[in-house]
Coordinates of C-alpha atoms in Angstrom, one line a residue:
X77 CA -111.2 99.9 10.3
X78 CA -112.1 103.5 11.4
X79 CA -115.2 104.8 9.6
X80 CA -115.4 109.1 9.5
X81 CA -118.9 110.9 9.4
X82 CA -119.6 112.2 6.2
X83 CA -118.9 116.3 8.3
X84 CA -115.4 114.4 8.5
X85 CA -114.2 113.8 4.9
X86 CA -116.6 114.6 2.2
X87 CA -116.1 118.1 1.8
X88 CA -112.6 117.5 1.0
X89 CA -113.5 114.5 -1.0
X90 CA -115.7 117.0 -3.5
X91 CA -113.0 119.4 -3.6
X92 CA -110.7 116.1 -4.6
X93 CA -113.4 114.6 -7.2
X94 CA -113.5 118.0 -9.0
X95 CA -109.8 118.4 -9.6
X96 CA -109.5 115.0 -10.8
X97 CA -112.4 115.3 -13.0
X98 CA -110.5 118.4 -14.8
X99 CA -107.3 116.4 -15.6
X100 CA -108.9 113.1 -16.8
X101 CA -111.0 115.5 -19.2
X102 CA -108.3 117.1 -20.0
X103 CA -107.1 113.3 -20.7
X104 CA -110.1 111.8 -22.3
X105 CA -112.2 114.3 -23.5
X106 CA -115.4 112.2 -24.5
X107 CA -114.8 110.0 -21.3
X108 CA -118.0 110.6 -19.0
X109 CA -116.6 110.9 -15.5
X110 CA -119.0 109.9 -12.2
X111 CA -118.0 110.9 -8.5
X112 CA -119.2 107.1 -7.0
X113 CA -118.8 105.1 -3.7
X114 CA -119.7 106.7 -0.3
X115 CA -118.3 110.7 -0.6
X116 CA -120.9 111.0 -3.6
X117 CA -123.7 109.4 -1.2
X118 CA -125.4 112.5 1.4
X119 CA -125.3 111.3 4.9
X120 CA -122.9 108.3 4.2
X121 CA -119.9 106.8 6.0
X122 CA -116.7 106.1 4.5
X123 CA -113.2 105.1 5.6
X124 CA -112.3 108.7 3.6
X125 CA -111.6 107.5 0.5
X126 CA -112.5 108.6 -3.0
X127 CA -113.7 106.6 -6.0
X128 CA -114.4 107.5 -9.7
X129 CA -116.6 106.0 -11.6
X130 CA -114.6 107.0 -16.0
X131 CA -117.4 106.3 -18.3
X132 CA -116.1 105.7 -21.9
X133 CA -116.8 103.6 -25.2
X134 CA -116.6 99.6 -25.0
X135 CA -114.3 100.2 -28.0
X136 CA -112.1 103.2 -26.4
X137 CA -111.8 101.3 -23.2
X138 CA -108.4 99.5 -23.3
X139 CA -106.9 102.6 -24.8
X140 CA -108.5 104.7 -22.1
X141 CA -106.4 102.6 -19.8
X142 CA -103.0 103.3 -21.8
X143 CA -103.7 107.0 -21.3
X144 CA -104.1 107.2 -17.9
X145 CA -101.1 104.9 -17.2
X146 CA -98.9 106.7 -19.5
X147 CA -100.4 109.9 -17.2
X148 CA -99.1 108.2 -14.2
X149 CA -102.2 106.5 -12.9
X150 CA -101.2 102.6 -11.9
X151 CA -103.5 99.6 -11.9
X152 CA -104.4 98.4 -8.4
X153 CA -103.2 95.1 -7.9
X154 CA -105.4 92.2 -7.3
X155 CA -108.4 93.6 -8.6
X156 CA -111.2 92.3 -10.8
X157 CA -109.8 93.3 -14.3
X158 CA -111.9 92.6 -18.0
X159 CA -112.0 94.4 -20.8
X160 CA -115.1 96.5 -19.5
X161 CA -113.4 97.3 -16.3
X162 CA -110.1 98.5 -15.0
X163 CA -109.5 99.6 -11.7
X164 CA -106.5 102.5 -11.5
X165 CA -105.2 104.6 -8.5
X166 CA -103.8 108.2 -8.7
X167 CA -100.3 108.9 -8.0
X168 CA -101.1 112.8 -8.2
X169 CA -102.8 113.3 -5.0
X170 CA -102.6 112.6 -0.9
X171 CA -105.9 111.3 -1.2
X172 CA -107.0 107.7 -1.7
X173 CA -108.5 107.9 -5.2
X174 CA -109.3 105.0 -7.6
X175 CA -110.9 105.3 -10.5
X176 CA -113.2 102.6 -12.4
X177 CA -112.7 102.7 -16.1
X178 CA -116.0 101.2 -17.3
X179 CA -117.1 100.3 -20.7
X180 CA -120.8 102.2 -21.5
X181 CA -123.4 99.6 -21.2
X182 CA -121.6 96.9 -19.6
X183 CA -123.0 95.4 -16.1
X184 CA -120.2 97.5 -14.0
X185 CA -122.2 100.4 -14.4
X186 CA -123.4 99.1 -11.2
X187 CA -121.7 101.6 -9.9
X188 CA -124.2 104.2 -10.8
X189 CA -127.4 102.3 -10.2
X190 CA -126.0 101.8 -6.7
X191 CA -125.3 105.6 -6.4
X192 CA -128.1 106.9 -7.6
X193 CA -130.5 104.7 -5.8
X194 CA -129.1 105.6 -2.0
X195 CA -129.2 109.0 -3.2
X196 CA -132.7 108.8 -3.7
X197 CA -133.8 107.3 -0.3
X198 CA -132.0 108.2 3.1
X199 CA -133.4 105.3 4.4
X200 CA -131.0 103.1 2.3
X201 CA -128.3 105.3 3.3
X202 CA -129.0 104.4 7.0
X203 CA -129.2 100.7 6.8
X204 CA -125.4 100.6 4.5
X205 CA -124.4 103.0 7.4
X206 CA -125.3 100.5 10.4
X207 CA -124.2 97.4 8.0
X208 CA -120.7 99.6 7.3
X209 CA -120.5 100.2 11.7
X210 CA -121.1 96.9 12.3
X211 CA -118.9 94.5 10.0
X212 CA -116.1 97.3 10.3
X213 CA -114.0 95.2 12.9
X214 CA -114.6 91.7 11.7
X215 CA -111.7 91.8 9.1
X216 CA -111.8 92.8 5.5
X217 CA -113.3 90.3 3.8
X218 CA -116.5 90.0 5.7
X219 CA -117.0 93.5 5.4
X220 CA -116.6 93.4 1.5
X221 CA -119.2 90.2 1.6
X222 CA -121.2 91.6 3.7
X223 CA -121.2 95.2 1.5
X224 CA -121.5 93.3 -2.2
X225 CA -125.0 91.3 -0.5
X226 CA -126.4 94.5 0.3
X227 CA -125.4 96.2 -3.4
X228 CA -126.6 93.0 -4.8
X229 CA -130.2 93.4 -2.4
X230 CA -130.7 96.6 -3.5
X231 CA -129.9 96.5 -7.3
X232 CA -131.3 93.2 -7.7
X233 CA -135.3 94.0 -7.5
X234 CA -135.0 97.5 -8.6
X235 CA -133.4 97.2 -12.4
X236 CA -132.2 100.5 -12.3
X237 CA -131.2 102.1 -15.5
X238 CA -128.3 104.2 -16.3
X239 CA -128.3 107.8 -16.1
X240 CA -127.1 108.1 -19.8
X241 CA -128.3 110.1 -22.6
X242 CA -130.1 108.3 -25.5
X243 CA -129.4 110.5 -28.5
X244 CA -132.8 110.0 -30.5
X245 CA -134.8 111.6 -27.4
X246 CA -133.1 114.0 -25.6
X247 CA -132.2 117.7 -26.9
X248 CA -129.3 119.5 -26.1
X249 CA -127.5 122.7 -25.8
X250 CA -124.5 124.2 -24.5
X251 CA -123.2 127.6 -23.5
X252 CA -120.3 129.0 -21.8
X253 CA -120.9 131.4 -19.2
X254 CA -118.8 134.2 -18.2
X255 CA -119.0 133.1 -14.5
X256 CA -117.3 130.4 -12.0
X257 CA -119.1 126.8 -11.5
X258 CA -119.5 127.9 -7.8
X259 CA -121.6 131.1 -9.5
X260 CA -123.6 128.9 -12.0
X261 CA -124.0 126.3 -9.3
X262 CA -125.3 129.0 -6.5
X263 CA -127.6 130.0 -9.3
X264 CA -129.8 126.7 -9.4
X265 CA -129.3 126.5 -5.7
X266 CA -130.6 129.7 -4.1
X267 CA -134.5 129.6 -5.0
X268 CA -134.9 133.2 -5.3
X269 CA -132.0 133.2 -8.0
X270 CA -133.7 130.6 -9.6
X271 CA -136.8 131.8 -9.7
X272 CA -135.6 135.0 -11.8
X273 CA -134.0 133.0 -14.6
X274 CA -135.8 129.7 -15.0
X275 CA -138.8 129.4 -18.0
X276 CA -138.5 131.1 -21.5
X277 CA -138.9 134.3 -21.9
X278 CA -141.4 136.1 -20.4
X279 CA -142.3 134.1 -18.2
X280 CA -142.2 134.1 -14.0
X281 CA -142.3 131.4 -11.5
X282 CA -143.9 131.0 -7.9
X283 CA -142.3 128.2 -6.0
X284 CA -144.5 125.9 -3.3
X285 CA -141.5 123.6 -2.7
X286 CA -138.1 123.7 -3.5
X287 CA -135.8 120.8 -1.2
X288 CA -132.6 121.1 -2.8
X289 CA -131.2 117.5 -2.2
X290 CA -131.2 114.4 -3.8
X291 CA -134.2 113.3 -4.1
X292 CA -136.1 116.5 -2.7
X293 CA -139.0 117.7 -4.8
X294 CA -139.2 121.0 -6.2
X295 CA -143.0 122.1 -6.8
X296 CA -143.8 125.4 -8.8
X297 CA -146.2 127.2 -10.8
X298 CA -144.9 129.1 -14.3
X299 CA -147.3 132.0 -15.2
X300 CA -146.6 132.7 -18.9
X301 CA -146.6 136.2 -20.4
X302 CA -150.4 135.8 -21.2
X303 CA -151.4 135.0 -18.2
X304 CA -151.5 131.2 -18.5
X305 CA -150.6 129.4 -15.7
X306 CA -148.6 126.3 -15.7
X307 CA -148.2 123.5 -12.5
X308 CA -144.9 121.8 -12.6
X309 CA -143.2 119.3 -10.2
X310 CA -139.7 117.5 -10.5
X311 CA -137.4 115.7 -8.1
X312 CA -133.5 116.3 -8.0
X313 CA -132.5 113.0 -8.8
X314 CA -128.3 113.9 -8.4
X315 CA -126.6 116.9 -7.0
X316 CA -122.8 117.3 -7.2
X317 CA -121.5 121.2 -6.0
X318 CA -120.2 122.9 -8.5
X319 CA -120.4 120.0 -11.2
X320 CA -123.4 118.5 -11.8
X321 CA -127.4 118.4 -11.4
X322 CA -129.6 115.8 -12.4
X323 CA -133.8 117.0 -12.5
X324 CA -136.5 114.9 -13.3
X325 CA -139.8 115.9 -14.3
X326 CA -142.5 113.9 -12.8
X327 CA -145.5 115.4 -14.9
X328 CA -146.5 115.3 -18.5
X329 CA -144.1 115.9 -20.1
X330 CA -141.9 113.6 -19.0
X331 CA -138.2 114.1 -18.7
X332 CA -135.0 114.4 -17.5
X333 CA -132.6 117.1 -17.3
X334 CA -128.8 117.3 -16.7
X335 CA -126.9 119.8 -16.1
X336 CA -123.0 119.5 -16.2
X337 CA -120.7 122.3 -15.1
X338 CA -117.0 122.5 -15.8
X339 CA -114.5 125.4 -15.2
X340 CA -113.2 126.6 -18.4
X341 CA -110.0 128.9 -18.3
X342 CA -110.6 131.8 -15.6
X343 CA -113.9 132.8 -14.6
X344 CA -115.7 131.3 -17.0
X345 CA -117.8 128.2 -17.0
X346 CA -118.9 125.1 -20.2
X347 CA -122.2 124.2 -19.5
X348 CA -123.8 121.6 -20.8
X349 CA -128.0 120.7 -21.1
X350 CA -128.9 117.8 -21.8
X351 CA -133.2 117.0 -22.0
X352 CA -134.1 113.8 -21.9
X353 CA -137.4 112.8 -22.9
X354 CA -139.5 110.2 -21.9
X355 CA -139.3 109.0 -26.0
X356 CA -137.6 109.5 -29.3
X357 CA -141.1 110.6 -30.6
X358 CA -141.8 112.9 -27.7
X359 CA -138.7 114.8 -27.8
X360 CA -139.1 114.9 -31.8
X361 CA -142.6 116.5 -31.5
X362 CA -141.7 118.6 -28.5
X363 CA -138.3 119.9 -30.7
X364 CA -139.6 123.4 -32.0
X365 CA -140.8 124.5 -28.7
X366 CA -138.0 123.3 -26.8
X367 CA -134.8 124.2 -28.4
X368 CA -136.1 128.5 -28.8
X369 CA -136.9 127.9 -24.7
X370 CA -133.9 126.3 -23.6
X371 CA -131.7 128.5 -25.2
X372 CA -134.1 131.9 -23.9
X373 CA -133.8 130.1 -20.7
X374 CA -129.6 130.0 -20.5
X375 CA -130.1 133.6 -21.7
X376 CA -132.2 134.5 -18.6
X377 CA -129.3 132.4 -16.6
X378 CA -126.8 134.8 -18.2
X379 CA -128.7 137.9 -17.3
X380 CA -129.0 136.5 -13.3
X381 CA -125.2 135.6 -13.4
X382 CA -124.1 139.3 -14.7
X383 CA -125.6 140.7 -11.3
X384 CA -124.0 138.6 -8.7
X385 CA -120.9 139.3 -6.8
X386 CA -118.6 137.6 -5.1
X387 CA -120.2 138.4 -2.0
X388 CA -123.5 136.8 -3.5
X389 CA -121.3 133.5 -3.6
X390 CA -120.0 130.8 -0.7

């Protein structure tokens, strides 16, 4: 088995994820769709393929399945298949893509967890990269044992919850932007972009530390229009180009924000911002601040995004 460096496949996998992720939304509009396995994982190896992790209802699920086979998507044969969990591959691409149609909130959201924690610590990254090298050539099924014992180790002690939006504490918005993802995108991404948009009205922003990366921190101070001066410090917790950006804030208040980009017709983008609070009652007494700031705040964005050119833009 021949394992590539992630220079070797994962731009192309990206490029891949994001056209997929178009027609199964297209498909399933309320499914909640995950780039997973090794292309979604910074610094991992891979034999090149890509896998998609298709978030929908426990009740929606088998029909889920029906519409992507009636799409042209085909069930992989001998697979683990329940009513939580369907594994499909996609007849529309040259690419080896399979997507995991998961029930919300049954144990095969695994997948996530698994993501998300390797994401977070480039360590873990390293050791599933030596254990990938080194069970490689010793046949397919020791490599599969040998990769489930490490999900398992990792998972296991860690009860990692699911990056999933719990409706009673998190506050949300939505706009849609007269720009590309790639624009939007390049707009969280470039700290001196950032800095000119980010806050509510009237307010600035002097950045101490801003590691763009999965798990990278991003340390600032906000100076509000009366002078008021306000520490801040929050870790990217996901990062997918063009597509998605998961922050958490580490300070009082506590939460989590998450960003989701989609193209929508030409030039223009849906975004969706999703807060989510460290508790139903925190989000519910933070409400009447927080709905006037996030919405000044995509404002600001817009402002940012009407000055940028093409040339401003990889």
């Amino acid at each position: 088995m021949k394992l590539l460096e992630p220079s070797e496949y994962q731009a192309a996998a990206g490029a891949v994820f994001l056209s997929v992720m178009q027609e199964i939304a297209r498909l399933l509009p309320d499914a909640q769709v995950e780039h997973i396995g090794a292309s979604a994982i910074p610094g991992a190896v891979s034999k090149g393929d890509l896998d998609i992790c298709v978030l929908v209802a426990a009740q929606e699920h088998a029909q889920a399945v029906q519409v992507l086979q009636a799409a042209g998507y085909v069930v992989k044969a001998d697979t683990l298949r329940t009513p939580e969990l369907c594994m499909l591959l996609s007849p529309h691409t040259d690419a080896d893509v399979a997507l995991q149609v998961v029930a919300k909130g049954s144990e095969f959201e695994f997948f996530l967890h698994f993501r998300d924690a390797l994401r977070a610590d480039p360590g873990l990254v390293e050791r599933y990269n030596q254990l990938k090298l080194r069970f490689a050539h010793r046949g397919t099924e020791r490599y599969r044992e040998e990769k489930s014992r490490f999900i398992a180790n990792v998972l296991t002690p860690k009860e990692l919850p699911m990056p999933s939006h719990h409706p009673d504490a998190t506050l949300a918005t939505q706009r849609l932007l007269h720009a590309s993802p790639n624009q939007v995108f390049t707009a969280f991404r470039q700290p001196e972009l950032l800095a000119r948009w980010w806050g509510p009205a009237g307010f600035t922003n002097t950045f101490e530390r801003f590691d763009f990366a999965p798990g990278g921190r991003w340390v600032f101070v906000m100076h509000g229009p009366d002078g008021t001066h306000y520490p801040n410090e929050n870790v990217f917790r996901a990062i997918e180009p063009d597509a998605r950006i998961v922050i958490e804030h580490v300070m009082a208040p506590l939460f989590t924000l998450t960003v989701e980009l989609a193209p929508h017709g030409e030039h223009h983008t849906h975004l969706a911002w999703a807060q989510e609070f460290a508790s139903a009652e925190l989000a519910a007494r933070l409400r009447e601040l927080v709905i006037p700031a996030n919405e000044q705040n995509l404002d600001r964005l817009e402002a940012v995004l009407a000055t940028l050119t093409d040339k401003e833009t990889p």
